[in-house]
Short mmCIF file of C-alpha atoms in Angstrom, two decimals:
data_model
loop_
_atom_site.label_atom_id
_atom_site.label_comp_id
_atom_site.label_asym_id
_atom_site.label_seq_id
_atom_site.Cartn_x
_atom_site.Cartn_y
_atom_site.Cartn_z
CA UNK S 10 0.00 0.00 0.00
CA UNK S 11 1.32 3.45 -0.92
CA UNK S 12 2.07 5.43 2.22
CA UNK S 13 0.98 9.03 2.55
CA UNK S 14 3.67 11.67 3.10
CA UNK S 15 4.12 12.03 6.84
CA UNK S 16 3.11 15.30 8.53
CA UNK S 17 6.02 17.45 9.63
CA UNK S 18 6.33 20.88 11.18
CA UNK S 19 7.50 23.76 9.04
CA UNK S 20 11.31 23.56 9.09
CA UNK S 21 13.06 26.18 6.91
CA UNK S 22 16.67 25.63 5.90
CA UNK S 23 18.13 27.96 3.26
CA UNK S 24 21.17 25.83 2.43
CA UNK S 25 21.31 27.29 -1.09
CA UNK S 26 22.76 30.49 0.40
CA UNK S 27 26.07 28.61 0.75
CA UNK S 28 26.46 28.69 -3.04
CA UNK S 29 24.07 31.45 -4.12
CA UNK S 30 26.89 33.96 -4.67
CA UNK S 31 27.90 32.17 -7.89
CA UNK S 32 24.80 30.10 -8.62
CA UNK S 33 21.89 32.56 -8.55
CA UNK S 34 20.62 36.12 -8.90
CA UNK S 35 18.06 37.80 -6.61
CA UNK S 36 14.90 38.66 -8.54
CA UNK S 37 11.40 40.04 -8.05
CA UNK S 38 8.18 38.20 -8.81
CA UNK S 39 5.70 39.61 -11.31
CA UNK S 40 2.79 41.67 -10.02
CA UNK S 41 -0.18 39.70 -11.32
CA UNK S 42 -3.56 41.39 -11.85
CA UNK S 43 -5.44 38.48 -10.24
CA UNK S 44 -4.71 35.54 -7.96
CA UNK S 45 -7.34 32.80 -8.09
CA UNK S 46 -6.30 29.62 -6.29
CA UNK S 47 -6.99 26.61 -8.51
CA UNK S 48 -4.94 23.79 -6.94
CA UNK S 49 -3.10 23.18 -3.71
CA UNK S 50 -1.47 19.82 -3.07
CA UNK S 51 -3.29 18.36 -0.08
CA UNK S 52 -1.04 15.29 -0.27
CA UNK S 53 2.25 17.16 0.17
CA UNK S 54 1.49 20.44 1.95
CA UNK S 55 1.45 18.68 5.33
CA UNK S 56 4.82 17.02 4.64
CA UNK S 57 6.50 20.43 4.80
CA UNK S 58 4.29 21.98 7.48
CA UNK S 59 2.27 24.29 5.21
CA UNK S 60 -1.11 22.58 5.44
CA UNK S 61 -2.27 25.03 8.11
CA UNK S 62 -2.09 28.00 5.72
CA UNK S 63 -5.46 29.50 4.89
CA UNK S 64 -6.26 29.97 1.22
CA UNK S 65 -5.63 33.69 1.67
CA UNK S 66 -2.20 33.02 3.19
CA UNK S 67 -1.47 30.48 0.45
CA UNK S 68 -2.13 33.09 -2.22
CA UNK S 69 0.05 35.66 -0.45
CA UNK S 70 2.99 33.25 -0.48
CA UNK S 71 2.49 31.46 -3.79
CA UNK S 72 1.11 34.22 -6.05
CA UNK S 73 2.35 37.41 -4.39
CA UNK S 74 5.49 35.63 -3.12
CA UNK S 75 5.59 37.12 0.32
CA UNK S 76 8.58 35.32 1.93
CA UNK S 77 7.84 32.36 4.16
CA UNK S 78 8.95 32.86 7.79
CA UNK S 79 12.68 32.35 8.27
CA UNK S 80 13.17 31.55 4.62
CA UNK S 81 14.81 33.21 1.62
CA UNK S 82 14.27 36.98 1.85
CA UNK S 83 14.14 37.27 -1.94
CA UNK S 84 13.62 34.74 -4.75
CA UNK S 85 16.70 33.43 -6.57
CA UNK S 86 16.87 32.82 -10.32
CA UNK S 87 19.39 30.04 -10.88
CA UNK S 88 22.18 30.31 -13.43
CA UNK S 89 22.99 27.43 -15.80
CA UNK S 90 23.85 26.52 -19.35
CA UNK S 91 22.78 23.42 -21.24
CA UNK S 92 22.79 21.25 -24.29
CA UNK S 93 19.37 21.64 -25.92
CA UNK S 94 18.84 18.86 -28.44
CA UNK S 95 22.64 18.44 -28.18
CA UNK S 96 23.42 22.02 -29.19
CA UNK S 97 25.21 23.92 -26.44
CA UNK S 98 23.37 27.05 -25.32
CA UNK S 99 25.03 29.49 -22.90
CA UNK S 100 22.09 31.90 -23.05
CA UNK S 101 19.76 30.14 -20.63
CA UNK S 102 19.00 30.01 -16.91
CA UNK S 103 15.80 30.44 -14.91
CA UNK S 104 13.87 32.52 -17.44
CA UNK S 105 10.36 32.21 -15.99
CA UNK S 106 10.96 30.72 -12.58
CA UNK S 107 12.98 31.03 -9.41
CA UNK S 108 13.80 29.29 -6.16
CA UNK S 109 11.38 30.69 -3.60
CA UNK S 110 12.06 28.72 -0.41
CA UNK S 111 13.81 25.68 1.07
CA UNK S 112 12.61 23.45 3.88
CA UNK S 113 13.06 19.99 5.31
CA UNK S 114 10.59 17.14 5.51
CA UNK S 115 10.25 14.52 8.23
CA UNK S 116 12.99 12.37 6.68
CA UNK S 117 15.44 15.24 6.88
CA UNK S 118 15.48 15.80 3.11
CA UNK S 119 16.05 19.32 1.93
CA UNK S 120 13.25 20.32 -0.45
CA UNK S 121 12.86 23.34 -2.71
CA UNK S 122 9.80 25.35 -3.54
CA UNK S 123 10.47 26.58 -7.07
CA UNK S 124 8.24 28.38 -9.52
CA UNK S 125 7.22 28.39 -13.15
CA UNK S 126 5.52 31.41 -14.72
CA UNK S 127 6.51 33.84 -11.95
CA UNK S 128 7.77 36.60 -14.23
CA UNK S 129 10.85 37.74 -16.10
CA UNK S 130 14.43 37.33 -14.87
CA UNK S 131 17.85 38.24 -16.30
CA UNK S 132 17.59 34.99 -18.31
CA UNK S 133 14.18 35.53 -19.92
CA UNK S 134 15.65 36.90 -23.18
CA UNK S 135 12.62 37.87 -25.32
CA UNK S 136 10.09 35.70 -23.45
CA UNK S 137 7.40 37.02 -21.12
CA UNK S 138 8.25 34.83 -18.11
CA UNK S 139 4.70 33.53 -17.91
CA UNK S 140 2.99 30.12 -17.84
CA UNK S 141 -0.30 29.24 -19.50
CA UNK S 142 -3.00 27.78 -17.30
CA UNK S 143 -3.11 24.79 -19.63
CA UNK S 144 0.60 24.27 -19.04
CA UNK S 145 -0.04 24.32 -15.29
CA UNK S 146 -2.84 21.77 -15.58
CA UNK S 147 -0.59 19.54 -17.65
CA UNK S 148 2.09 19.76 -14.94
CA UNK S 149 -0.45 18.55 -12.37
CA UNK S 150 -1.41 15.58 -14.54
CA UNK S 151 2.17 14.61 -15.36
CA UNK S 152 3.45 14.77 -11.79
CA UNK S 153 0.45 13.00 -10.27
CA UNK S 154 0.63 10.15 -12.78
CA UNK S 155 4.40 9.75 -12.50
CA UNK S 156 4.25 9.79 -8.70
CA UNK S 157 1.61 7.06 -8.78
CA UNK S 158 3.77 5.00 -11.16
CA UNK S 159 6.78 5.20 -8.86
CA UNK S 160 8.93 7.73 -10.70
CA UNK S 161 11.06 10.06 -8.63
CA UNK S 162 9.35 13.29 -9.65
CA UNK S 163 8.80 16.84 -8.53
CA UNK S 164 5.33 17.49 -7.10
CA UNK S 165 3.01 20.18 -8.40
CA UNK S 166 2.42 22.08 -5.18
CA UNK S 167 0.25 25.02 -6.24
CA UNK S 168 -1.49 26.47 -9.30
CA UNK S 169 -2.91 30.00 -9.12
CA UNK S 170 -4.59 31.65 -12.09
CA UNK S 171 -3.23 35.15 -12.64
CA UNK S 172 -5.69 36.91 -14.95
CA UNK S 173 -3.45 37.70 -17.93
CA UNK S 174 -4.13 36.89 -21.57
CA UNK S 175 -1.08 35.21 -23.08
CA UNK S 176 -0.12 34.83 -26.72
CA UNK S 177 1.34 31.46 -27.63
CA UNK S 178 2.15 29.87 -30.94
CA UNK S 179 1.44 26.30 -29.90
CA UNK S 180 -2.08 26.70 -28.46
CA UNK S 181 -5.10 28.89 -29.20
CA UNK S 182 -4.43 32.46 -28.10
CA UNK S 183 -5.03 34.53 -26.16
CA UNK S 184 -5.02 31.95 -23.42
CA UNK S 185 -5.32 32.03 -19.64
CA UNK S 186 -2.26 32.46 -17.42
CA UNK S 187 -1.10 30.87 -14.17
CA UNK S 188 1.82 30.69 -11.79
CA UNK S 189 2.94 27.30 -10.56
CA UNK S 190 4.95 26.24 -7.52
CA UNK S 191 6.68 22.86 -7.54
CA UNK S 192 8.02 20.95 -4.55
CA UNK S 193 11.31 19.41 -5.59
CA UNK S 194 14.31 17.69 -4.07
CA UNK S 195 16.64 20.35 -5.44
CA UNK S 196 17.16 22.28 -8.66
CA UNK S 197 20.88 21.72 -9.30
CA UNK S 198 21.21 20.66 -12.91
CA UNK S 199 23.89 19.12 -15.08
CA UNK S 200 23.77 22.51 -16.80
CA UNK S 201 24.68 24.21 -13.52
CA UNK S 202 28.06 22.47 -13.65
CA UNK S 203 28.44 23.08 -17.38
CA UNK S 204 28.18 26.83 -16.86
CA UNK S 205 30.90 26.84 -14.21
CA UNK S 206 33.20 24.80 -16.43
CA UNK S 207 32.55 27.12 -19.39
CA UNK S 208 33.54 30.16 -17.32
CA UNK S 209 36.51 28.28 -15.79
CA UNK S 210 35.15 28.89 -12.28
CA UNK S 211 36.95 25.86 -10.89
CA UNK S 212 36.78 26.92 -7.25
CA UNK S 213 33.04 27.39 -7.57
CA UNK S 214 32.78 24.05 -9.36
CA UNK S 215 34.45 22.33 -6.40
CA UNK S 216 32.17 24.16 -3.96
CA UNK S 217 29.09 23.03 -5.86
CA UNK S 218 30.29 19.41 -5.79
CA UNK S 219 30.76 19.64 -2.01
CA UNK S 220 27.33 21.26 -1.62
CA UNK S 221 25.63 18.46 -3.55
CA UNK S 222 27.40 15.71 -1.62
CA UNK S 223 26.43 17.29 1.70
CA UNK S 224 22.89 18.22 0.69
CA UNK S 225 21.90 15.12 -1.31
CA UNK S 226 23.83 12.28 0.34
CA UNK S 227 24.11 8.91 -1.35
CA UNK S 228 26.05 5.67 -1.15
CA UNK S 229 29.83 5.64 -1.69
CA UNK S 230 31.30 4.37 -4.96
CA UNK S 231 32.08 0.66 -5.28
CA UNK S 232 35.17 -0.49 -3.38
CA UNK S 233 37.12 -1.06 -6.58
CA UNK S 234 36.19 2.27 -8.20
CA UNK S 235 39.24 4.29 -9.23
CA UNK S 236 39.51 7.67 -7.55
CA UNK S 237 36.70 6.82 -5.12
CA UNK S 238 37.99 9.29 -2.51
CA UNK S 239 37.68 12.25 -4.87
CA UNK S 240 34.50 14.32 -4.22
CA UNK S 241 33.83 14.81 -7.96
CA UNK S 242 34.10 11.05 -8.52
CA UNK S 243 31.75 10.33 -5.63
CA UNK S 244 29.17 12.70 -7.07
CA UNK S 245 29.58 11.22 -10.56
CA UNK S 246 28.79 7.74 -9.22
CA UNK S 247 25.76 8.99 -7.30
CA UNK S 248 24.31 10.89 -10.25
CA UNK S 249 24.92 7.91 -12.55
CA UNK S 250 22.99 5.64 -10.19
CA UNK S 251 20.12 8.10 -9.86
CA UNK S 252 19.75 8.85 -13.56
CA UNK S 253 19.93 5.17 -14.51
CA UNK S 254 16.97 4.59 -12.21
CA UNK S 255 15.16 7.62 -13.65
CA UNK S 256 15.61 6.31 -17.20
CA UNK S 257 14.19 2.93 -16.20
CA UNK S 258 11.26 4.54 -14.43
CA UNK S 259 10.30 6.42 -17.61
CA UNK S 260 10.37 3.22 -19.65
CA UNK S 261 8.32 1.19 -17.18
CA UNK S 262 5.81 4.05 -16.90
CA UNK S 263 5.51 4.26 -20.70
CA UNK S 264 6.32 7.96 -20.39
CA UNK S 265 7.99 10.27 -22.88
CA UNK S 266 9.41 13.41 -21.28
CA UNK S 267 10.09 15.08 -24.61
CA UNK S 268 12.85 17.54 -23.67
CA UNK S 269 15.73 15.66 -22.06
CA UNK S 270 18.23 18.52 -22.32
CA UNK S 271 21.09 18.82 -19.84
CA UNK S 272 19.39 21.78 -18.18
CA UNK S 273 16.47 19.44 -17.44
CA UNK S 274 18.66 16.84 -15.72
CA UNK S 275 18.66 17.19 -11.94
CA UNK S 276 21.64 15.76 -10.00
CA UNK S 277 19.16 14.25 -7.53
CA UNK S 278 17.78 12.04 -10.32
CA UNK S 279 14.39 13.67 -9.92
CA UNK S 280 12.23 14.21 -13.00
CA UNK S 281 10.89 17.75 -13.43
CA UNK S 282 9.84 20.46 -15.88
CA UNK S 283 7.04 18.98 -17.99
CA UNK S 284 6.32 20.50 -21.38
CA UNK S 285 5.32 18.37 -24.40
CA UNK S 286 5.14 15.04 -22.51
CA UNK S 287 3.05 12.07 -23.61
CA UNK S 288 2.19 8.58 -22.42
CA UNK S 289 2.39 5.74 -24.92
CA UNK S 290 -0.89 4.68 -26.56
CA UNK S 291 0.96 1.53 -27.71
CA UNK S 292 4.46 0.13 -27.12
CA UNK S 293 6.33 2.00 -29.82
CA UNK S 294 10.04 2.80 -29.27
CA UNK S 295 9.94 5.53 -31.95
CA UNK S 296 7.06 7.45 -30.36
CA UNK S 297 7.91 11.13 -29.75
CA UNK S 298 6.24 13.70 -27.54
CA UNK S 299 7.42 17.02 -28.97
CA UNK S 300 6.30 18.16 -32.42
CA UNK S 301 9.65 19.91 -32.78
CA UNK S 302 11.64 16.69 -32.17
CA UNK S 303 11.97 16.08 -35.90
CA UNK S 304 14.78 13.51 -35.63
CA UNK S 305 13.27 11.53 -32.75
CA UNK S 306 16.25 12.33 -30.54
CA UNK S 307 14.10 12.05 -27.41
CA UNK S 308 11.76 9.32 -28.65
CA UNK S 309 10.49 6.83 -26.09
CA UNK S 310 13.02 4.11 -26.87
CA UNK S 311 15.96 6.54 -27.02
CA UNK S 312 15.45 8.04 -23.57
CA UNK S 313 18.06 5.85 -21.81
CA UNK S 314 20.58 6.78 -24.51
CA UNK S 315 19.72 10.48 -24.12
CA UNK S 316 20.12 10.39 -20.35
CA UNK S 317 23.44 8.55 -20.64
CA UNK S 318 24.63 11.19 -23.13
CA UNK S 319 23.74 13.88 -20.61
CA UNK S 320 25.76 12.01 -17.99
CA UNK S 321 28.69 12.15 -20.37
CA UNK S 322 28.35 15.93 -20.43
CA UNK S 323 28.29 15.92 -16.63
CA UNK S 324 31.57 13.97 -16.62
CA UNK S 325 33.08 16.52 -19.00
CA UNK S 326 31.95 19.36 -16.74
CA UNK S 327 33.73 17.72 -13.78
CA UNK S 328 37.02 17.27 -15.66
CA UNK S 329 38.64 20.46 -14.27
CA UNK S 330 38.50 18.78 -10.85
CA UNK S 331 39.71 15.24 -11.57
CA UNK S 332 41.25 13.01 -14.21
CA UNK S 333 39.02 11.44 -16.85
CA UNK S 334 39.57 7.75 -15.98
CA UNK S 335 37.54 7.61 -12.72
CA UNK S 336 34.74 9.67 -14.27
CA UNK S 337 34.57 7.35 -17.27
CA UNK S 338 34.54 4.34 -14.93
CA UNK S 339 31.52 5.77 -13.16
CA UNK S 340 29.77 6.51 -16.46
CA UNK S 341 30.38 2.96 -17.67
CA UNK S 342 28.26 1.65 -14.79
CA UNK S 343 25.16 3.19 -16.35
CA UNK S 344 24.26 0.23 -18.56
CA UNK S 345 24.19 -2.40 -15.82
CA UNK S 346 22.52 -0.03 -13.37
CA UNK S 347 19.84 0.75 -15.92
CA UNK S 348 19.09 -2.92 -16.62
CA UNK S 349 18.96 -3.65 -12.90
CA UNK S 350 16.53 -0.77 -12.37
CA UNK S 351 14.41 -1.92 -15.34
CA UNK S 352 14.13 -5.41 -13.85
CA UNK S 353 13.30 -4.11 -10.38
CA UNK S 354 10.70 -1.63 -11.61
CA UNK S 355 9.16 -3.79 -14.34
CA UNK S 356 8.52 -6.67 -11.93
CA UNK S 357 7.08 -4.25 -9.38
CA UNK S 358 4.58 -2.79 -11.84
CA UNK S 359 3.69 -6.24 -13.14
CA UNK S 360 2.97 -7.37 -9.58
CA UNK S 361 5.59 -10.10 -9.32
CA UNK S 362 8.65 -10.53 -7.12
CA UNK S 363 11.92 -10.02 -9.00
CA UNK S 364 14.07 -13.16 -9.22
CA UNK S 365 17.31 -12.12 -10.86
CA UNK S 366 18.55 -10.04 -13.76
CA UNK S 367 18.65 -12.82 -16.36
CA UNK S 368 15.21 -14.20 -15.53
CA UNK S 369 13.66 -10.77 -15.18
CA UNK S 370 15.13 -9.69 -18.54
CA UNK S 371 13.39 -12.67 -20.17
CA UNK S 372 10.07 -11.48 -18.71
CA UNK S 373 10.69 -7.95 -20.02
CA UNK S 374 11.54 -9.22 -23.49
CA UNK S 375 8.43 -11.42 -23.63
CA UNK S 376 6.29 -8.55 -22.37
CA UNK S 377 7.62 -6.17 -25.03
CA UNK S 378 6.85 -8.72 -27.74
CA UNK S 379 3.34 -9.19 -26.35
CA UNK S 380 2.72 -5.43 -26.35
CA UNK S 381 4.06 -4.93 -29.88
CA UNK S 382 2.17 -7.87 -31.34
CA UNK S 383 -1.02 -7.00 -29.48
CA UNK S 384 -0.71 -3.27 -30.27
CA UNK S 385 -1.45 -2.40 -26.66
CA UNK S 386 0.13 0.14 -24.38
CA UNK S 387 1.86 -0.49 -21.08
CA UNK S 388 -1.12 0.67 -18.98
CA UNK S 389 -3.36 -2.03 -20.42
CA UNK S 390 -0.60 -4.63 -20.44
CA UNK S 391 0.40 -4.25 -16.80
CA UNK S 392 -3.21 -4.16 -15.66
CA UNK S 393 -4.33 -7.14 -17.71
CA UNK S 394 -1.38 -9.27 -16.59
CA UNK S 395 -1.15 -8.18 -12.96
CA UNK S 396 0.56 -10.94 -11.00
CA UNK S 397 1.02 -12.96 -14.18
CA UNK S 398 -2.69 -13.47 -14.83
CA UNK S 399 -3.97 -14.01 -18.38
CA UNK S 400 -0.45 -14.54 -19.71
CA UNK S 401 -0.12 -16.71 -22.79
CA UNK S 402 2.61 -18.23 -24.92
CA UNK S 403 6.15 -16.98 -24.40
CA UNK S 404 5.03 -14.57 -21.68
CA UNK S 405 3.42 -17.39 -19.68
CA UNK S 406 6.60 -19.44 -20.04
CA UNK S 407 8.78 -16.55 -18.87
CA UNK S 408 6.55 -16.01 -15.81
CA UNK S 409 6.81 -19.58 -14.59
CA UNK S 410 7.93 -19.70 -10.97
CA UNK S 411 7.36 -16.02 -10.18
CA UNK S 412 5.63 -15.15 -6.92
CA UNK S 413 2.72 -12.70 -7.09
CA UNK S 414 2.83 -9.50 -5.05
CA UNK S 415 -0.19 -8.15 -3.21
CA UNK S 416 -3.12 -7.54 -5.57
CA UNK S 417 -5.96 -7.27 -3.05
CA UNK S 418 -6.72 -3.58 -3.60
CA UNK S 419 -10.12 -3.16 -5.25
CA UNK S 420 -8.46 -1.16 -8.06
CA UNK S 421 -7.46 -4.49 -9.59
CA UNK S 422 -11.14 -5.38 -9.96
CA UNK S 423 -12.13 -2.21 -11.84
CA UNK S 424 -11.84 -3.92 -15.20
CA UNK S 425 -9.69 -1.23 -16.81
CA UNK S 426 -6.57 0.70 -15.85
CA UNK S 427 -6.02 4.37 -15.23
CA UNK S 428 -4.10 5.99 -18.06
CA UNK S 429 -3.05 9.48 -19.15
CA UNK S 430 -3.43 9.50 -22.91
CA UNK S 431 -3.59 12.75 -24.81
CA UNK S 432 -7.29 12.60 -25.71
CA UNK S 433 -8.28 12.48 -22.04
CA UNK S 434 -5.80 15.25 -21.19
CA UNK S 435 -7.41 17.48 -23.80
CA UNK S 436 -10.91 16.61 -22.54
CA UNK S 437 -9.94 17.55 -18.98
CA UNK S 438 -8.54 20.84 -20.20
CA UNK S 439 -11.62 21.57 -22.32
CA UNK S 440 -13.86 21.30 -19.25
CA UNK S 441 -11.76 24.00 -17.58
CA UNK S 442 -11.28 26.16 -20.66
CA UNK S 443 -14.87 26.11 -21.91
CA UNK S 444 -16.95 25.78 -18.72
CA UNK S 445 -14.48 26.57 -15.91
CA UNK S 446 -15.34 23.10 -14.60
CA UNK S 447 -12.51 21.81 -12.41
CA UNK S 448 -14.34 18.76 -11.08
CA UNK S 449 -13.23 16.35 -13.83
CA UNK S 450 -9.60 17.24 -13.03
CA UNK S 451 -10.16 16.70 -9.31
CA UNK S 452 -11.82 13.35 -10.03
CA UNK S 453 -8.91 12.31 -12.24
CA UNK S 454 -6.37 13.19 -9.57
CA UNK S 455 -8.31 11.10 -7.04
CA UNK S 456 -8.38 8.11 -9.40
CA UNK S 457 -4.67 8.37 -10.16
CA UNK S 458 -3.81 8.54 -6.46
CA UNK S 459 -5.98 5.48 -5.88
CA UNK S 460 -3.97 3.65 -8.53
CA UNK S 461 -0.80 4.66 -6.69
CA UNK S 462 -2.21 3.17 -3.50
CA UNK S 463 -2.91 -0.10 -5.32
CA UNK S 464 0.61 -0.28 -6.76
CA UNK S 465 2.27 0.49 -3.44
CA UNK S 466 5.76 1.84 -2.95
CA UNK S 467 8.26 0.98 -5.68
CA UNK S 468 11.26 -1.05 -4.54
CA UNK S 469 14.19 1.19 -3.58
CA UNK S 470 17.45 1.03 -5.46
CA UNK S 471 20.07 -0.96 -3.54
CA UNK S 472 22.16 1.25 -1.29
CA UNK S 473 19.91 4.28 -1.48
CA UNK S 474 20.27 6.71 1.40
CA UNK S 475 18.47 9.75 2.73
CA UNK S 476 19.71 12.56 4.89
CA UNK S 477 19.64 12.06 8.62
#
């Protein structure tokens, strides 16, 4: 059974100030004409001690951005570069968002409250720094579904409609505007390190490595890893482990992020920043999410490759601090770590107990064949075959000897799975856009969370650690 986030008192901790002098710029939030609260995350507000805020107080903090008590006195727009579709871009950074606050949860994890659509910053270039309401609704749907499916994801914490009419080229305009707050386990990107390397700020690069190791602790490198005592090598191993698990979680979820640029890769391994995402209607490795992904660089089946490529850029960014050999050794672990995470996560979603990499790989292969030949998507496949039921042919053979996990939740008797295909997403948005009817969205969120309860907690990666 999926456990609810545990209540915790409000516990501010502005650790980012240790590195803010070279990592961020103080900014001001936009002054919005309206502030209509549309969504507050009742699942996660209590985990950071903000559930007691009235709606009026919520709006003051998350639309007007009045500082939270004892927290950052002014928002910080983070600086970073990035490879965007593998073209290096030094002209980016937080262009429509900022870090608003930091606080700890009951497990001692440092969490960020960051924004999207909160106004212009020094990195906005020609953009307006705003977010469409539709984009905010899509963020809710993506994060709720991914959380239910066991992906390490940011949480959509708040959506407030702001009363501006925005012009956009990729949706009917003018369109409604919103400001979003996400709850995230950090916003330090691969691109954060790339920027420091590009400017030859080696002292700052070393400080950022130390900050990440202290703030986001993880297991040490393997005993035989070369250079395992070097901080940069330790961080490289940790990020490799986390991103291998993230890649596997996308594949098992049948999810296509769409924009896996290095500025969208978080060193915590947490998925975030959802734009043109899609879920698979059928198991198709070439399926793309973004209309502008003309070459299929970030297609469903190429996501592990894309994430590994980004890790390679992370290794390059760390080169001013350490020799290449230990960084390459850490990067070369990605393949095995990814296959281990695939086996662990695939068996979990299928409702069977993992038995070993070779046997689990045979199940995955048989399942992929069954999905391709049956022209069905992963949502239907995993639901139909929960615990190995209704398996036929090669899939039935591969599942011989597997023990079924708990399938007593009444979700498994519904007759059909929850999914998040584009037609339903558009229908949910239409209810809001045309009738200002938010109930279908609320009902969908409830159903997705119920699915998460039925699936239970995903198995942790071996050796994972949290802060004390």
